[in-house]
CSV table of C-alpha atoms and ligand atoms in Angstrom, one decimal:
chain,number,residue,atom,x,y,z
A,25,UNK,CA,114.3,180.6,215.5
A,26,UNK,CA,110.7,180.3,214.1
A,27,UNK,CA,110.4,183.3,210.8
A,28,UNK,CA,107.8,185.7,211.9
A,29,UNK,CA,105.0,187.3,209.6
A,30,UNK,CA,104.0,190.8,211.0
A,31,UNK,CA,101.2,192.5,209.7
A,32,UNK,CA,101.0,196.0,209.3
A,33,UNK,CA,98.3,196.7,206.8
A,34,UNK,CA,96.1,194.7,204.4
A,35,UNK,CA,93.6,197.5,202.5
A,36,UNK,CA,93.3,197.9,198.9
A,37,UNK,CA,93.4,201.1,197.1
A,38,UNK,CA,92.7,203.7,199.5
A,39,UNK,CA,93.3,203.4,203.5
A,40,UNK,CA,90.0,203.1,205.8
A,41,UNK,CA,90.2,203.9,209.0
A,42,UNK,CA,91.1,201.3,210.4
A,43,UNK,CA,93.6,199.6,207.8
A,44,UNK,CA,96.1,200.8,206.3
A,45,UNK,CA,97.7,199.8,202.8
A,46,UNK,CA,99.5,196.6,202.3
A,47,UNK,CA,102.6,195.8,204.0
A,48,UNK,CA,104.5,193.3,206.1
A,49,UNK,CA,107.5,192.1,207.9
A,50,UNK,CA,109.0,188.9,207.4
A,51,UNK,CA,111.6,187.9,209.9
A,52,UNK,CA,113.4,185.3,208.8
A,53,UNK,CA,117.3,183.7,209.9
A,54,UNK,CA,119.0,186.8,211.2
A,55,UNK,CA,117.7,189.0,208.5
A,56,UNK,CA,114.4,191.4,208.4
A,57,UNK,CA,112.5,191.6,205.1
A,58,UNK,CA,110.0,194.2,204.3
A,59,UNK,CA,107.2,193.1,202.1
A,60,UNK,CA,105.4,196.5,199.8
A,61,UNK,CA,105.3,199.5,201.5
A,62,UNK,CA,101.6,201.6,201.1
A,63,UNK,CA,101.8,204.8,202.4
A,64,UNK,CA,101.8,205.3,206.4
A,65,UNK,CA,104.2,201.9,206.4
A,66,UNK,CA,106.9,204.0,209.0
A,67,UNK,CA,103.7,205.3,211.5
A,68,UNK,CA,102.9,201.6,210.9
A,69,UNK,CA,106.4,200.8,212.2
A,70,UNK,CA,106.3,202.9,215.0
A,71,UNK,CA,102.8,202.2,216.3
A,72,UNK,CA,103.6,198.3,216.2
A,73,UNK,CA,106.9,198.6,217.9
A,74,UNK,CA,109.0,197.7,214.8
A,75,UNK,CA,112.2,199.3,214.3
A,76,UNK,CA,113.1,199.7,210.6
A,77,UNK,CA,117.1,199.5,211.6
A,78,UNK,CA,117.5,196.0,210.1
A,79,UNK,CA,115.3,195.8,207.4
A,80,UNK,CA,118.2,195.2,204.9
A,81,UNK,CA,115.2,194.3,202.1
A,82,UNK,CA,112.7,195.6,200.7
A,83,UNK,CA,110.5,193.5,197.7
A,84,UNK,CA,107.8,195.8,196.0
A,85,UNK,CA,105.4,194.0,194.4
A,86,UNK,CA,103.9,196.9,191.7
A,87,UNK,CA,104.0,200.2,191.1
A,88,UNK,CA,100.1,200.7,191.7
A,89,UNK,CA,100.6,203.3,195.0
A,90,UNK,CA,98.8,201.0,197.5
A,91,UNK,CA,101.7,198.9,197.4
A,92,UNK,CA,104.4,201.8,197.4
A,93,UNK,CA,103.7,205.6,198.0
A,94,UNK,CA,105.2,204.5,201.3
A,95,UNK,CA,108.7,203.5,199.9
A,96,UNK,CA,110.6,207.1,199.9
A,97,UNK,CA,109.3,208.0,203.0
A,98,UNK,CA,111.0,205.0,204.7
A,99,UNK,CA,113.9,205.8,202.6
A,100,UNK,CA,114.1,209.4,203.8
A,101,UNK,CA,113.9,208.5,207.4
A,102,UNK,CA,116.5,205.7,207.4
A,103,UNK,CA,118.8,208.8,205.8
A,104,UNK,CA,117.9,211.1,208.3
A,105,UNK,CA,118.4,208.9,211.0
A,106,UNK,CA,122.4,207.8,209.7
A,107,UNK,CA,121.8,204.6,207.8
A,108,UNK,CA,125.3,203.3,206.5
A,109,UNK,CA,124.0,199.7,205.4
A,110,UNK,CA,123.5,198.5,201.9
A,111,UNK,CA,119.3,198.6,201.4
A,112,UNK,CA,118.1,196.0,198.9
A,113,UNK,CA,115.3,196.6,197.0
A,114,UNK,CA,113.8,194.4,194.8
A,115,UNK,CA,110.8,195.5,192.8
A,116,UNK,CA,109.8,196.9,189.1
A,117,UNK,CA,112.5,198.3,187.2
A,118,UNK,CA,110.9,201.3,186.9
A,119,UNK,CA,110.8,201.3,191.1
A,120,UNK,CA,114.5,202.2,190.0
A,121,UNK,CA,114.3,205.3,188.1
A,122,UNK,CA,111.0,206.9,190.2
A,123,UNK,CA,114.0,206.4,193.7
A,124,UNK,CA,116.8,207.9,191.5
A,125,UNK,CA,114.1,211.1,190.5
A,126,UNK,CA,112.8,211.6,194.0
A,127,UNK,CA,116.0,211.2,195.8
A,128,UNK,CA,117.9,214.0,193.3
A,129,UNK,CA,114.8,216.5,193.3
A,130,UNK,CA,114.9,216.5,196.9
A,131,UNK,CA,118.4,216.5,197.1
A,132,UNK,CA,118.5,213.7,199.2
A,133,UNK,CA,122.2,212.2,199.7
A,134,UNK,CA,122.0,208.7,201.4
A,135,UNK,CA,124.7,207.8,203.1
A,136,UNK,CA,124.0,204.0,202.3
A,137,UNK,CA,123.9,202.3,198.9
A,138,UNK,CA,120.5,201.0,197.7
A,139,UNK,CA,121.1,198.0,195.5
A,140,UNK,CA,118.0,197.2,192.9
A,141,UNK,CA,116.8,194.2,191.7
A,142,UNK,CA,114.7,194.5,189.0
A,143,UNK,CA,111.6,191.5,189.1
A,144,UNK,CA,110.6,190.0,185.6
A,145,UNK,CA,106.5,190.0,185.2
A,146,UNK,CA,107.1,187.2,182.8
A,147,UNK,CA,108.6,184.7,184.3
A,148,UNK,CA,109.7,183.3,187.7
A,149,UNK,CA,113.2,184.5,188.6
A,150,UNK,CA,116.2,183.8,191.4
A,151,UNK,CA,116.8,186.9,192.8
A,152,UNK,CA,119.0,186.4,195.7
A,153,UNK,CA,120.4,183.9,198.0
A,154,UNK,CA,122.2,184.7,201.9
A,155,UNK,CA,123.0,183.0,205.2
A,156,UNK,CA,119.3,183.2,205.8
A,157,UNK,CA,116.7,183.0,203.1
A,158,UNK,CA,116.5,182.8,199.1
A,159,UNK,CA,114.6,184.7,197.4
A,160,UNK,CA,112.8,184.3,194.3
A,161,UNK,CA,109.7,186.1,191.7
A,162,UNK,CA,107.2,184.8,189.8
A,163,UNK,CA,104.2,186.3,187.8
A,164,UNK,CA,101.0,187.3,188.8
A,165,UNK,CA,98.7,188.5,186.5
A,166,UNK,CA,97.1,192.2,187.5
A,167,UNK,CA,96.5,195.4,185.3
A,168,UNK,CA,100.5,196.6,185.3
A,169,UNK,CA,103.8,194.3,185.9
A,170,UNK,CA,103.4,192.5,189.2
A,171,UNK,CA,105.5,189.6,190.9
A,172,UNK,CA,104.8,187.6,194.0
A,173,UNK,CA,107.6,186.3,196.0
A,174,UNK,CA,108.4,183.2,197.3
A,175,UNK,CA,110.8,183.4,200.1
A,176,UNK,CA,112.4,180.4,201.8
A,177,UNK,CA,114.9,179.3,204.4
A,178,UNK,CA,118.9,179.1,203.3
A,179,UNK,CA,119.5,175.6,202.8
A,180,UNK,CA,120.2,174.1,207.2
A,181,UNK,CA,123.3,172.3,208.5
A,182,UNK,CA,123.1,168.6,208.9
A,183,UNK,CA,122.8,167.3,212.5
A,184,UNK,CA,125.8,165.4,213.8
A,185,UNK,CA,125.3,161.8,215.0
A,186,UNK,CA,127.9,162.4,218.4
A,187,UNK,CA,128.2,158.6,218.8
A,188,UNK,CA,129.4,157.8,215.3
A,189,UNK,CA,131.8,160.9,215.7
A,190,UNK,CA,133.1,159.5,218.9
A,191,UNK,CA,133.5,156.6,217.9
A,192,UNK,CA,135.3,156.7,214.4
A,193,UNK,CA,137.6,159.5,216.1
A,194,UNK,CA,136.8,162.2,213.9
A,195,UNK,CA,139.4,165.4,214.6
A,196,UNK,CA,136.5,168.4,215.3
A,197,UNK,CA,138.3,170.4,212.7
A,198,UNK,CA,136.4,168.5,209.9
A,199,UNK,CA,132.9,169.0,211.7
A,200,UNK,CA,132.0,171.8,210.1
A,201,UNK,CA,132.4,170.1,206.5
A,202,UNK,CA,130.1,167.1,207.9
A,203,UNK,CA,127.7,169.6,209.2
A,204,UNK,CA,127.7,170.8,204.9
A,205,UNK,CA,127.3,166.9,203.6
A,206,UNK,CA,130.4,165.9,203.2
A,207,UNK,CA,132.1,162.6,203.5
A,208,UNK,CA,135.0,161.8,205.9
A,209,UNK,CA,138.1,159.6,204.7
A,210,UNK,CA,139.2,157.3,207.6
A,211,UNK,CA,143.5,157.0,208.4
A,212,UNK,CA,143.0,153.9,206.6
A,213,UNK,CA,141.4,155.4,203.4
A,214,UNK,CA,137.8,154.1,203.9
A,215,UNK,CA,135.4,156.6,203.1
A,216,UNK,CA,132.7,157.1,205.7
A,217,UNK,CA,129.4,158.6,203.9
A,218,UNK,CA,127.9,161.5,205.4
A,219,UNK,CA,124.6,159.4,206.0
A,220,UNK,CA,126.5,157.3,208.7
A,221,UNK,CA,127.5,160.1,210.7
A,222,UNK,CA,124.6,162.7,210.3
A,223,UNK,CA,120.8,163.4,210.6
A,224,UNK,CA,118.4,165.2,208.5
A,225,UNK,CA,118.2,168.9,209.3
A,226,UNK,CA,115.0,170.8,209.9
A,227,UNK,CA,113.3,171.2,207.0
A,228,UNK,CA,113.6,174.6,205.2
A,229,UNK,CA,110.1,176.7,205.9
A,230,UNK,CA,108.6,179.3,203.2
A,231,UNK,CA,106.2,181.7,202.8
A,232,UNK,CA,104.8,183.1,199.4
A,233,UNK,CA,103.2,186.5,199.0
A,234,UNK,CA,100.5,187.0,196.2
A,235,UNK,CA,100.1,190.7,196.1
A,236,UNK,CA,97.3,191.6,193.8
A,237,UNK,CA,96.0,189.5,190.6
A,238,UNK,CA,93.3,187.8,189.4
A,239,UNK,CA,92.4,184.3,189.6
A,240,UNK,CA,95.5,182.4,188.2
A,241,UNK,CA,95.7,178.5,188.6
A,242,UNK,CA,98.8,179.1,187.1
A,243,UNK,CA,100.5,180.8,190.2
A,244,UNK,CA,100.1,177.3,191.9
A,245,UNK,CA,102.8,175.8,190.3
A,246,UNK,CA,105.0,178.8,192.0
A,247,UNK,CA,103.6,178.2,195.5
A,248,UNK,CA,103.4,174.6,195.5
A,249,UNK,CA,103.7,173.4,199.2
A,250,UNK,CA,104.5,176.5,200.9
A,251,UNK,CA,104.4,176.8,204.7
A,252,UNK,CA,102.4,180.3,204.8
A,253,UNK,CA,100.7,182.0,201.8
A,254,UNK,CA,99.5,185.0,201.8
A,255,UNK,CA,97.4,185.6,198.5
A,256,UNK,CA,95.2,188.7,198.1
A,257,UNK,CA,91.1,188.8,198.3
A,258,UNK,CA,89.5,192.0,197.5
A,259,UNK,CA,86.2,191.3,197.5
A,260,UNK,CA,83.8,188.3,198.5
A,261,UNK,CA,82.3,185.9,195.6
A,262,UNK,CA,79.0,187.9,195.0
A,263,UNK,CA,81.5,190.5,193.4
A,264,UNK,CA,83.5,188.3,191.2
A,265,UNK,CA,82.9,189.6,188.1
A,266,UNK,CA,84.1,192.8,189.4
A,267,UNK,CA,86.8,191.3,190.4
A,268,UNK,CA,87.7,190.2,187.2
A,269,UNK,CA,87.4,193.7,185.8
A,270,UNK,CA,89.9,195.0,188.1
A,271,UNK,CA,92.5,191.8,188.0
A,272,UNK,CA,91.7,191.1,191.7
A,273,UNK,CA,90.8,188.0,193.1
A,274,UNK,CA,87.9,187.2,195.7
A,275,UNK,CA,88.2,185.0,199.2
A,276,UNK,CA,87.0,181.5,197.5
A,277,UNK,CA,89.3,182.1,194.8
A,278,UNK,CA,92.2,182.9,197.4
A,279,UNK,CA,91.6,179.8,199.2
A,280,UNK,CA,91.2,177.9,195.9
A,281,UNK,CA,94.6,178.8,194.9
A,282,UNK,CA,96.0,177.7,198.5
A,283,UNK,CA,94.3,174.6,198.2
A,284,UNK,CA,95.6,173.5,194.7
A,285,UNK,CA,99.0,174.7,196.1
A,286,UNK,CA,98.3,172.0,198.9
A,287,UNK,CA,99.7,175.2,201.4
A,288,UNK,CA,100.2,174.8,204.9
A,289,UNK,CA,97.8,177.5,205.8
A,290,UNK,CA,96.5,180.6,204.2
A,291,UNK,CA,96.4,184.8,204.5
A,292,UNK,CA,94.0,186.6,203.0
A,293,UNK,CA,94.2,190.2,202.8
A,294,UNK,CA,94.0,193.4,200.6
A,295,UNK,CA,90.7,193.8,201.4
A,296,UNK,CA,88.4,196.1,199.7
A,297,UNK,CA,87.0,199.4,201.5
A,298,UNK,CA,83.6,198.4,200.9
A,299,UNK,CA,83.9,195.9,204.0
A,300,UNK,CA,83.4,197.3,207.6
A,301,UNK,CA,83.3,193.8,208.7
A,302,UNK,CA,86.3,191.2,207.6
A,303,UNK,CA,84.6,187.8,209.3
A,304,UNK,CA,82.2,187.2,206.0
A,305,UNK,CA,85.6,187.2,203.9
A,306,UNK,CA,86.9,185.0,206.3
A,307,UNK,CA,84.0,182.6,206.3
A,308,UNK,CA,83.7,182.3,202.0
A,309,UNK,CA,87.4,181.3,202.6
A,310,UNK,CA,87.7,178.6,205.0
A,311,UNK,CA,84.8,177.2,203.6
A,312,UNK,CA,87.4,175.8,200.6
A,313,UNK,CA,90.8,176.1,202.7
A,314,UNK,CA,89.9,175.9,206.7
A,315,UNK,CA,93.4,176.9,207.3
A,316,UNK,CA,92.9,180.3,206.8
A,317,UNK,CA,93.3,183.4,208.6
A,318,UNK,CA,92.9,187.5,207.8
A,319,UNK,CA,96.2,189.2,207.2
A,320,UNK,CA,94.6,192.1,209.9
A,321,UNK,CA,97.3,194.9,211.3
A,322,UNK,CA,98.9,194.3,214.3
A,323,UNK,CA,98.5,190.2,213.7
A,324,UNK,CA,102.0,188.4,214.3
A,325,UNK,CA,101.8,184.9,212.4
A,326,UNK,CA,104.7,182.6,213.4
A,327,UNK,CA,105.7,179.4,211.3
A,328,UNK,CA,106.5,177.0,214.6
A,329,UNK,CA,109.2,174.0,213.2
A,330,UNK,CA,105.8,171.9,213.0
A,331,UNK,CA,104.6,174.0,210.5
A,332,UNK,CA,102.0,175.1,212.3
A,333,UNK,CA,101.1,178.4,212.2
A,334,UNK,CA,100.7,180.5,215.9
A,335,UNK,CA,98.4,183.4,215.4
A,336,UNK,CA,99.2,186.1,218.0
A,337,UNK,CA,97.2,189.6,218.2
B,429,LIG,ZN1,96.6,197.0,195.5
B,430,LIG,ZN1,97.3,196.8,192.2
């Protein structure tokens, strides 16, 4: 199963009309993971056919309300709608105590526990590991505590070599430790190495998220390598002072980032409401990184097991 990136808004600050603040859906394994939550992210949902049954996570990259106002809302409908499953949220530790004052003034009473993670703006962190993906933070450098995340694929089974199996008479019972790395002992006592009787998995795939921040060679380090990444670009080079004022980055400096990083291919998004037209932003980008592509609503970006990416509208 290729992980799927879905789109569901990419605009700065306030909403135009036609984009909506940032979010996304990461499908990844057997798990759904839902990346900041602007306001509108349900009617989002909805309109693009997602169902929000199954997003067990939610990461929030900053408290700044394009990347959150959206958050309760989601919360309230899950409620409403008899959510019993644990929802993990992973963001700001103050993310914690806003939930805990808007859930008790509206006498909200979920039926499901929300377990928080709270990210570390200075450092990169482990925050959690399942069946399907681990997840981890790392700093980005905007006007209020932000984190990126890096999310990649849970660690894969090794392929079994059938031949050698057959032929050394291995009992099936003991597959399932091969499949993990481990050695087999012979009747005889010779040890059979796991390299003799296995193949290389598929390699683990990953996608990074660089919510807002300003030009920082220093994320690179964090990102190195990376399948997908999505990094934000606000505005176009001829606004790049402003950009620094406001901790944002522009579309050179995004693909700058993605080509130190050596990434696989690039999103850009978080666009500013001062662009009617997102093909200029496009053009200053793959201009340093031609593997680049605008993080646009309703765009589906899958990571195919050649690392290539599919774009589908
Ligand atoms: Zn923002
Ligand atoms: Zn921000």
């Amino acid at each position: 199963l290729n992980p799927e990136i879905y789109i569901l808004g990419s605009s700065s600050a306030t909403p135009t009309r036609e984009r909506h603040p940032s979010s996304q859906i990461l499908k990844i394994g057997s798990e759904k993971i839902m990346i900041d939550c602007g306001e509108g992210t349900q009617s989002q949902l909805i309109k693009y056919g997602l169902r929000h049954t199954g997003i067990d996570y939610i990461c929030i990259s900053h408290l700044h309300g394009d990347h959150y106002f959206g958050l309760i809302g989601l919360i309230s409908t899950m409620s409403l709608m008899g959510r019993k499953e644990t929802l993990h949220i992973i963001g700001p530790p103050q993310l914690k105590h806003i939930l805990d004052l808007q859930i008790m003034h509206g006498g909200m009473t979920l039926k499901f526990e929300i377990r928080f993670y709270p990210t570390n703006p200075a450092r990169q962190e482990f925050i959690l590991r399942n069946q399907s993906f681990e997840l981890t933070s790392f700093p980005l450098k905007h006007r209020i505590h932000c984190t990126g995340f890096l999310v990649r694929e849970s660690k894969k089974e090794r392929h079994l070599n059938m031949e050698v199996m057959q032929a050394l008479e291995i009992p099936v019972s003991y597959f399932k430790a091969i499949k993990k790395g481990e050695n087999y002992t012979l009747p005889d006592g010779e040890e059979v190495p796991n390299e003799r009787m296995t193949t290389d998995p598929e390699p683990c795939r990953s996608y990074a998220y660089c919510s807002d921040t300003i030009f920082d060679p220093e994320i690179v380090e964090y990102v190195q390598g990376v399948n997908i990444l999505y990094h934000e670009s606000t505005y176009m080079k001829n606004n790049e002072e402003r950009a620094s004022l406001y901790f944002h980055s522009t579309a050179e400096q995004a693909a700058t980032i993605a080509k130190m990083a050596k990434a696989g291919h690039l999103l850009i998004g978080h666009f500013s409401s001062r662009y009617d037209h997102l093909a200029p932003l496009l053009e200053e980008a793959r201009e340093v990184f031609p593997n680049t592509d605008l993080a646009e609503e309703g765009e589906k970006f899958v990571m195919s097991t050649a690392s290539q990416v599919l774009v589908h509208s």
